[in-house]
Coordinates of C-alpha atoms and ligand atoms in Angstrom, one line a residue:
M120 CA -40.4 46.8 -66.1
R121 CA -41.2 43.3 -67.2
P122 CA -42.2 43.0 -70.9
I123 CA -46.0 43.4 -71.4
Q124 CA -47.8 40.5 -73.1
M125 CA -51.5 39.9 -73.9
V126 CA -51.2 36.8 -71.7
D127 CA -48.3 35.6 -69.6
T128 CA -48.6 31.9 -69.3
R129 CA -44.9 31.4 -68.4
T130 CA -44.9 33.4 -65.2
Q131 CA -48.2 31.8 -64.3
Y132 CA -46.5 28.4 -64.8
H133 CA -43.5 29.3 -62.7
R134 CA -45.8 30.0 -59.7
I135 CA -47.0 26.3 -59.7
K136 CA -44.0 24.8 -61.5
S137 CA -43.0 22.1 -59.0
E138 CA -46.6 20.8 -58.7
V139 CA -47.1 20.8 -62.5
D140 CA -43.7 19.2 -63.2
Q141 CA -44.4 16.4 -60.8
A142 CA -47.9 15.8 -62.2
V143 CA -46.5 15.6 -65.7
L144 CA -43.7 13.2 -64.6
D145 CA -46.3 11.1 -62.9
V146 CA -48.2 10.7 -66.2
L147 CA -45.0 9.9 -68.1
E148 CA -44.3 7.2 -65.5
S149 CA -47.8 5.8 -65.7
S150 CA -47.7 5.9 -69.5
A151 CA -51.5 6.1 -69.5
F152 CA -51.5 9.0 -72.0
I153 CA -55.0 8.5 -73.3
Q154 CA -58.1 8.0 -71.0
G155 CA -55.8 7.9 -68.0
Q156 CA -56.8 8.5 -64.4
P157 CA -56.2 12.3 -64.5
V158 CA -58.8 12.7 -67.2
K159 CA -61.5 11.0 -65.1
Q160 CA -60.4 13.0 -62.0
L161 CA -60.5 16.3 -63.9
A162 CA -64.0 15.5 -65.2
A163 CA -65.2 14.8 -61.6
E164 CA -63.5 17.9 -60.1
L165 CA -64.8 20.2 -62.9
A166 CA -68.3 18.8 -62.4
A167 CA -68.1 19.6 -58.7
Y168 CA -66.8 23.1 -59.4
L169 CA -69.5 23.9 -61.9
N170 CA -72.2 22.0 -60.0
V171 CA -73.2 20.1 -63.1
S172 CA -73.8 16.3 -63.3
H173 CA -71.7 15.4 -66.3
V174 CA -68.4 16.7 -67.8
I175 CA -67.0 15.1 -70.9
P176 CA -63.5 16.2 -71.7
C177 CA -62.5 16.4 -75.3
A178 CA -59.7 17.6 -77.6
N179 CA -60.6 21.4 -77.9
G180 CA -63.4 23.9 -77.6
T181 CA -64.2 23.7 -81.3
D182 CA -64.7 19.9 -81.1
A183 CA -66.9 20.5 -78.0
L184 CA -69.3 22.6 -80.0
Q185 CA -69.3 20.2 -82.9
I186 CA -69.9 17.2 -80.6
A187 CA -72.7 19.1 -78.9
M188 CA -74.4 19.7 -82.2
M189 CA -74.0 16.1 -83.3
A190 CA -75.5 14.8 -80.1
L191 CA -78.7 16.9 -80.6
D192 CA -79.3 15.1 -83.9
L193 CA -79.5 18.4 -85.9
R194 CA -80.0 17.7 -89.6
P195 CA -78.6 19.5 -92.7
G196 CA -80.6 22.6 -93.3
D197 CA -81.6 23.1 -89.6
E198 CA -81.1 26.6 -88.5
V199 CA -78.8 27.4 -85.6
I200 CA -78.9 31.0 -84.2
T201 CA -75.8 32.5 -83.0
P202 CA -74.3 36.0 -82.6
S203 CA -72.3 37.3 -85.5
F204 CA -69.9 39.0 -83.1
T205 CA -68.0 35.9 -81.9
Y206 CA -64.9 33.8 -82.5
I207 CA -65.2 31.8 -85.7
A208 CA -65.2 28.4 -83.9
T209 CA -68.7 29.0 -82.7
T210 CA -70.1 29.4 -86.2
E211 CA -67.7 27.3 -88.2
V212 CA -68.9 24.0 -86.8
I213 CA -72.5 24.9 -87.7
A214 CA -71.5 25.1 -91.4
L215 CA -69.2 22.1 -91.1
L216 CA -72.2 20.0 -90.1
R217 CA -74.2 21.4 -93.0
L218 CA -76.5 23.2 -90.7
T219 CA -77.4 26.8 -91.5
P220 CA -75.9 29.6 -89.3
V221 CA -78.3 32.4 -88.6
F222 CA -76.6 35.4 -87.2
V223 CA -78.1 37.8 -84.8
E224 CA -77.1 41.1 -83.1
V225 CA -75.4 41.6 -79.8
D226 CA -76.2 44.0 -77.0
P227 CA -73.9 47.0 -77.6
Q228 CA -73.1 47.2 -73.9
T229 CA -72.4 43.5 -73.0
F230 CA -71.4 42.3 -76.5
C231 CA -73.6 39.2 -75.9
M232 CA -76.6 37.9 -77.8
D233 CA -79.5 40.3 -78.0
P234 CA -82.7 38.4 -77.0
E235 CA -85.0 40.6 -79.2
S236 CA -82.8 40.0 -82.2
L237 CA -82.9 36.3 -81.4
R238 CA -86.7 36.3 -81.2
K239 CA -87.0 37.9 -84.6
A240 CA -84.6 35.3 -86.2
I241 CA -86.7 32.3 -85.3
T242 CA -88.3 30.4 -88.1
P243 CA -89.9 27.0 -88.4
R244 CA -86.5 25.5 -89.3
T245 CA -84.8 26.9 -86.2
K246 CA -83.5 24.0 -84.0
A247 CA -80.9 25.5 -81.7
I248 CA -79.5 28.7 -80.1
V249 CA -75.8 29.1 -79.4
P250 CA -75.3 32.1 -77.0
V251 CA -71.7 33.1 -76.4
H252 CA -70.5 34.4 -73.0
L253 CA -68.1 36.8 -74.7
Y254 CA -65.0 38.2 -73.0
G255 CA -66.0 36.5 -69.8
H256 CA -69.4 38.1 -69.3
A257 CA -72.6 36.0 -69.4
A258 CA -75.1 36.3 -72.2
P259 CA -78.6 37.2 -70.9
M260 CA -79.5 33.5 -70.3
E261 CA -82.8 34.0 -68.6
P262 CA -84.6 35.6 -71.6
I263 CA -82.7 33.3 -74.0
L264 CA -83.9 30.2 -72.1
Q265 CA -87.4 31.5 -71.9
I266 CA -87.5 32.0 -75.7
A267 CA -85.9 28.6 -76.2
K268 CA -88.7 27.0 -74.1
E269 CA -91.5 28.9 -75.9
H270 CA -90.2 27.6 -79.2
G271 CA -88.9 24.2 -78.2
L272 CA -85.3 25.0 -79.1
Y273 CA -82.0 23.6 -77.8
V274 CA -79.5 25.9 -76.1
I275 CA -75.8 25.2 -76.4
E276 CA -73.7 27.7 -74.5
D277 CA -70.3 28.6 -75.8
N278 CA -68.5 29.1 -72.5
A279 CA -65.0 29.1 -73.9
Q280 CA -64.3 32.6 -72.6
A281 CA -66.2 32.5 -69.3
I282 CA -65.3 29.5 -67.2
G283 CA -66.0 30.4 -63.6
C284 CA -68.5 33.1 -64.4
D285 CA -71.7 33.2 -62.3
Y286 CA -75.2 33.9 -63.7
R287 CA -77.8 35.3 -61.3
F288 CA -81.5 34.6 -62.1
S289 CA -84.2 37.0 -61.2
D290 CA -85.3 34.7 -58.3
G291 CA -81.8 35.0 -56.8
R292 CA -80.6 31.6 -57.9
I293 CA -76.9 31.6 -59.0
A294 CA -75.4 29.1 -61.3
K295 CA -72.2 28.8 -63.4
T296 CA -72.4 29.8 -67.1
G297 CA -72.1 26.6 -69.2
T298 CA -74.5 24.8 -67.0
L299 CA -77.7 26.8 -67.8
G300 CA -78.6 25.4 -71.2
D301 CA -78.9 21.9 -72.6
I302 CA -75.2 21.6 -73.2
G303 CA -72.2 23.8 -72.3
C304 CA -68.9 23.9 -74.2
T305 CA -65.6 25.1 -73.1
S306 CA -62.0 25.4 -74.3
F307 CA -58.7 24.9 -72.4
Y308 CA -56.6 26.6 -75.1
P309 CA -53.6 28.0 -73.2
S310 CA -54.7 31.6 -73.2
K311 CA -58.2 30.8 -71.8
N312 CA -59.0 31.5 -68.2
L313 CA -58.5 27.8 -67.4
G314 CA -55.7 27.1 -69.9
A315 CA -53.9 23.8 -70.6
F316 CA -50.3 23.6 -72.0
G317 CA -51.7 22.6 -75.3
D318 CA -55.2 22.0 -76.7
G319 CA -58.2 20.8 -74.7
G320 CA -61.9 21.3 -74.2
A321 CA -64.9 20.0 -72.3
I322 CA -68.6 19.5 -72.6
F323 CA -71.1 19.9 -69.7
T324 CA -74.7 18.7 -69.3
K325 CA -77.2 17.9 -66.6
D326 CA -78.8 15.2 -68.8
A327 CA -77.6 11.6 -68.3
T328 CA -78.8 10.4 -71.7
L329 CA -77.2 13.3 -73.5
A330 CA -74.0 12.8 -71.5
E331 CA -73.8 9.2 -72.6
K332 CA -74.3 10.2 -76.2
L333 CA -71.7 13.0 -76.1
K334 CA -69.2 10.6 -74.6
M335 CA -69.8 8.1 -77.4
I336 CA -69.5 10.7 -80.1
A337 CA -66.2 11.9 -78.7
N338 CA -65.0 8.4 -78.9
H339 CA -65.9 7.1 -82.4
G340 CA -69.5 6.4 -81.5
Q341 CA -68.7 3.5 -79.4
R342 CA -69.8 2.4 -75.9
T343 CA -68.0 -0.9 -76.1
R344 CA -64.7 -1.0 -77.9
Y345 CA -65.0 -1.8 -81.6
Y346 CA -68.9 -1.7 -81.5
H347 CA -69.7 1.6 -83.2
E348 CA -73.4 2.5 -82.8
I349 CA -73.4 6.0 -84.2
V350 CA -71.0 8.2 -86.2
G351 CA -68.6 10.0 -84.0
C352 CA -65.1 11.4 -84.1
N353 CA -61.9 11.1 -82.2
S354 CA -61.7 13.9 -79.7
R355 CA -59.9 13.2 -76.4
L356 CA -58.2 15.3 -73.8
D357 CA -54.9 13.7 -73.1
S358 CA -53.8 12.7 -69.6
I359 CA -50.9 15.2 -69.4
Q360 CA -53.2 18.1 -70.1
A361 CA -55.8 16.8 -67.7
A362 CA -53.1 16.5 -64.9
I363 CA -52.0 20.1 -65.5
L364 CA -55.6 21.3 -65.6
R365 CA -56.4 19.6 -62.3
I366 CA -53.8 21.8 -60.7
K367 CA -54.9 25.0 -62.4
L368 CA -58.5 24.4 -61.6
K369 CA -57.7 24.8 -57.9
H370 CA -56.4 28.3 -58.7
L371 CA -59.2 29.3 -61.1
D372 CA -61.1 31.5 -58.7
D373 CA -57.9 33.3 -57.8
Y374 CA -57.0 33.6 -61.4
N375 CA -60.3 35.1 -62.2
Q376 CA -60.0 37.5 -59.2
S377 CA -56.6 38.7 -60.5
R378 CA -58.2 39.4 -63.8
R379 CA -61.0 41.4 -62.1
N380 CA -58.3 43.4 -60.2
V381 CA -56.6 44.3 -63.5
A382 CA -60.0 45.3 -64.9
S383 CA -60.8 47.5 -61.9
H384 CA -57.5 49.2 -62.2
Y385 CA -58.2 50.0 -65.9
D386 CA -61.8 51.1 -65.1
R387 CA -60.6 53.5 -62.4
V388 CA -58.1 55.2 -64.7
F389 CA -60.3 55.3 -67.8
S390 CA -63.6 56.3 -66.1
G391 CA -64.7 59.8 -67.1
Y392 CA -62.9 59.9 -70.5
P393 CA -65.6 60.5 -73.1
K394 CA -63.6 58.9 -75.9
I395 CA -63.6 55.4 -74.2
T396 CA -66.3 53.2 -72.8
T397 CA -65.1 50.7 -70.3
P398 CA -66.6 47.2 -70.1
H399 CA -70.2 47.0 -68.9
Q400 CA -71.3 44.5 -66.3
A401 CA -74.9 43.6 -66.2
P402 CA -76.5 42.9 -62.8
Y403 CA -77.2 39.2 -63.8
S404 CA -73.5 38.4 -64.5
S405 CA -70.2 38.3 -62.7
H406 CA -67.3 39.0 -65.0
V407 CA -64.2 36.8 -65.4
F408 CA -62.5 39.2 -67.9
H409 CA -61.2 36.8 -70.5
Q410 CA -60.7 40.1 -72.3
Y411 CA -60.7 43.7 -71.2
T412 CA -62.2 45.4 -74.2
L413 CA -62.7 49.1 -74.6
K414 CA -65.2 50.7 -77.0
L415 CA -63.7 53.8 -78.7
A416 CA -65.8 56.7 -79.6
T417 CA -66.5 57.4 -83.3
G418 CA -63.7 59.5 -84.7
V419 CA -60.9 57.8 -82.6
D420 CA -58.4 56.3 -85.1
R421 CA -58.2 52.7 -83.7
D422 CA -55.4 51.6 -86.1
G423 CA -53.5 54.6 -84.9
L424 CA -54.0 53.6 -81.3
V425 CA -52.8 50.0 -82.0
K426 CA -49.7 51.4 -83.7
F427 CA -49.0 54.0 -80.9
L428 CA -49.2 51.2 -78.3
S429 CA -47.2 48.8 -80.3
E430 CA -44.4 51.4 -80.7
R431 CA -44.3 51.4 -76.9
N432 CA -44.1 47.6 -76.7
I433 CA -47.7 47.4 -75.6
P434 CA -49.6 44.6 -77.4
S435 CA -53.4 45.0 -78.1
M436 CA -55.8 42.9 -80.1
I437 CA -59.0 43.4 -82.0
Y438 CA -61.6 40.7 -81.1
Y439 CA -63.0 40.5 -83.7
P440 CA -62.2 42.6 -86.8
V441 CA -64.6 40.7 -89.1
P442 CA -68.0 39.6 -87.8
G443 CA -69.5 36.2 -88.8
H444 CA -72.0 37.6 -91.3
R445 CA -69.1 39.1 -93.3
Q446 CA -66.8 36.1 -93.4
A447 CA -66.2 34.7 -96.8
M448 CA -66.6 31.2 -95.3
F449 CA -70.3 31.8 -95.0
A450 CA -70.9 33.3 -98.5
E451 CA -73.1 30.4 -99.5
F452 CA -75.6 31.3 -96.8
G453 CA -76.0 34.8 -98.2
T454 CA -75.2 36.4 -94.8
A455 CA -73.1 39.2 -96.2
G456 CA -76.2 41.2 -97.1
V457 CA -77.9 41.1 -93.8
N458 CA -78.2 44.3 -91.8
M459 CA -76.3 44.3 -88.5
P460 CA -75.5 47.8 -87.7
L461 CA -74.6 47.2 -84.0
T462 CA -72.2 44.4 -84.8
D463 CA -70.6 46.3 -87.6
V464 CA -70.0 49.3 -85.4
L465 CA -68.5 47.1 -82.7
T466 CA -66.1 45.4 -85.0
N467 CA -64.8 48.9 -85.9
C468 CA -64.5 50.4 -82.4
V469 CA -63.4 47.6 -80.0
I470 CA -59.8 47.2 -78.7
S471 CA -58.7 44.6 -76.2
L472 CA -55.8 45.5 -73.8
P473 CA -53.5 43.1 -72.1
I474 CA -55.2 41.3 -69.2
H475 CA -53.9 38.2 -67.3
T476 CA -53.1 36.9 -63.9
E477 CA -49.5 38.2 -63.7
M478 CA -49.8 41.9 -64.4
D479 CA -48.3 44.4 -62.0
T480 CA -49.2 48.0 -61.2
E481 CA -46.1 49.3 -63.1
Q482 CA -47.2 47.6 -66.3
L483 CA -50.8 48.8 -65.8
D484 CA -49.8 52.4 -65.3
Y485 CA -47.5 52.3 -68.3
I486 CA -50.4 51.0 -70.5
T487 CA -53.0 53.5 -69.2
D488 CA -50.6 56.4 -69.5
A489 CA -50.0 55.5 -73.1
V490 CA -53.7 55.0 -73.9
L491 CA -54.6 58.4 -72.4
K492 CA -51.7 60.1 -74.0
Y493 CA -52.9 58.9 -77.4
L494 CA -56.5 60.0 -76.7
S495 CA -55.6 63.4 -75.3
Ligands
LIG48 C1 -61.4 29.7 -77.9 C2 -62.8 29.7 -78.3 C3 -63.4 28.6 -79.0 C4 -62.7 27.4 -79.4 O1 -61.8 26.8 -78.7 P1 -60.5 26.0 -79.2 O2 -60.1 25.2 -78.0 O3 -59.5 26.9 -79.7 O4 -61.0 25.1 -80.3 C5 -64.8 28.6 -79.2 N1 -65.5 29.7 -78.9 C6 -65.0 30.8 -78.4 C7 -65.9 32.0 -78.1 C8 -63.6 30.9 -78.1 O5 -63.1 32.0 -77.6

């Protein structure tokens, strides 16, 4: 059996090696490493794929979120509401910009922002909402957008884990996550569903004025070289990464389907075991399974399971062991004292199993056998 990894980017590379190698060599030959042709081509192709008017590539997903918040002219002290149960990048940039992170609960089934908790957290200082499409499942955008509209708030989607995911509105309309709010942000970190061979990210918007501003901010606040109109930063996707991503974008739907196949295999085997809850899929969302995350029943020793699997060369991960409201980083905001029972429970009972585009049945059977053996 091939060794089991959380992600297997090498085998994935080998399947498209000749095309990728040639694309990289072409960039080396052109020597247009920054702002080269592949960056513009990727932006156009991604815009077509997502059906969004503007795509602004940048250096990574964390920068994408930061640039989005800078473009909306949020001021120190403005409150930004986000789930506590997310990767630190979502919330860190809020504090970095001297904005105030306000953490809310997630739905215990989908692990995404709970609209009722969001509604309760709104104050006169609230300016923006950052829902996260966690693990590849869409946040409930229809109610979130409705609440945002009622209160005049911006919505920035953290789509780093859900590129390719479809959202279905109650009127039947379907659109890609990341294109539903004012701004969408994504990451091309190598392990993401659309991963580069290094860092990368992108920002999406339907608004031409916002797009222009996002582009300026990502490039030192300039429209014309050396004329800096607003404070920006240096956040670019380089041409080599863009050239690789152009090739991988063509395979994204297949990659996501492979992930769904792995998830269905796990689901089939695990269904009916009372000690585990398999991932839930709400009717409004497709699922691109950036992670396959089980919820363990209370009483199951999670650390024991991690160790048991690891002894059998099966990696697993806890996404995330410490929720935002308990991070030392946010101590100054007094978030440690807030009451978030659902999030606290989740951080103690989730476990993510290996899922990627290159898994075979032998590996899957080996993993499910081990999990069930531990739980029996
Ligand atoms: C990966 C990730 C990011 C940040 O992306 P980087 O490219 O690593 O900066 C942001 N939010 C979420 C939810 C992520 O999973």
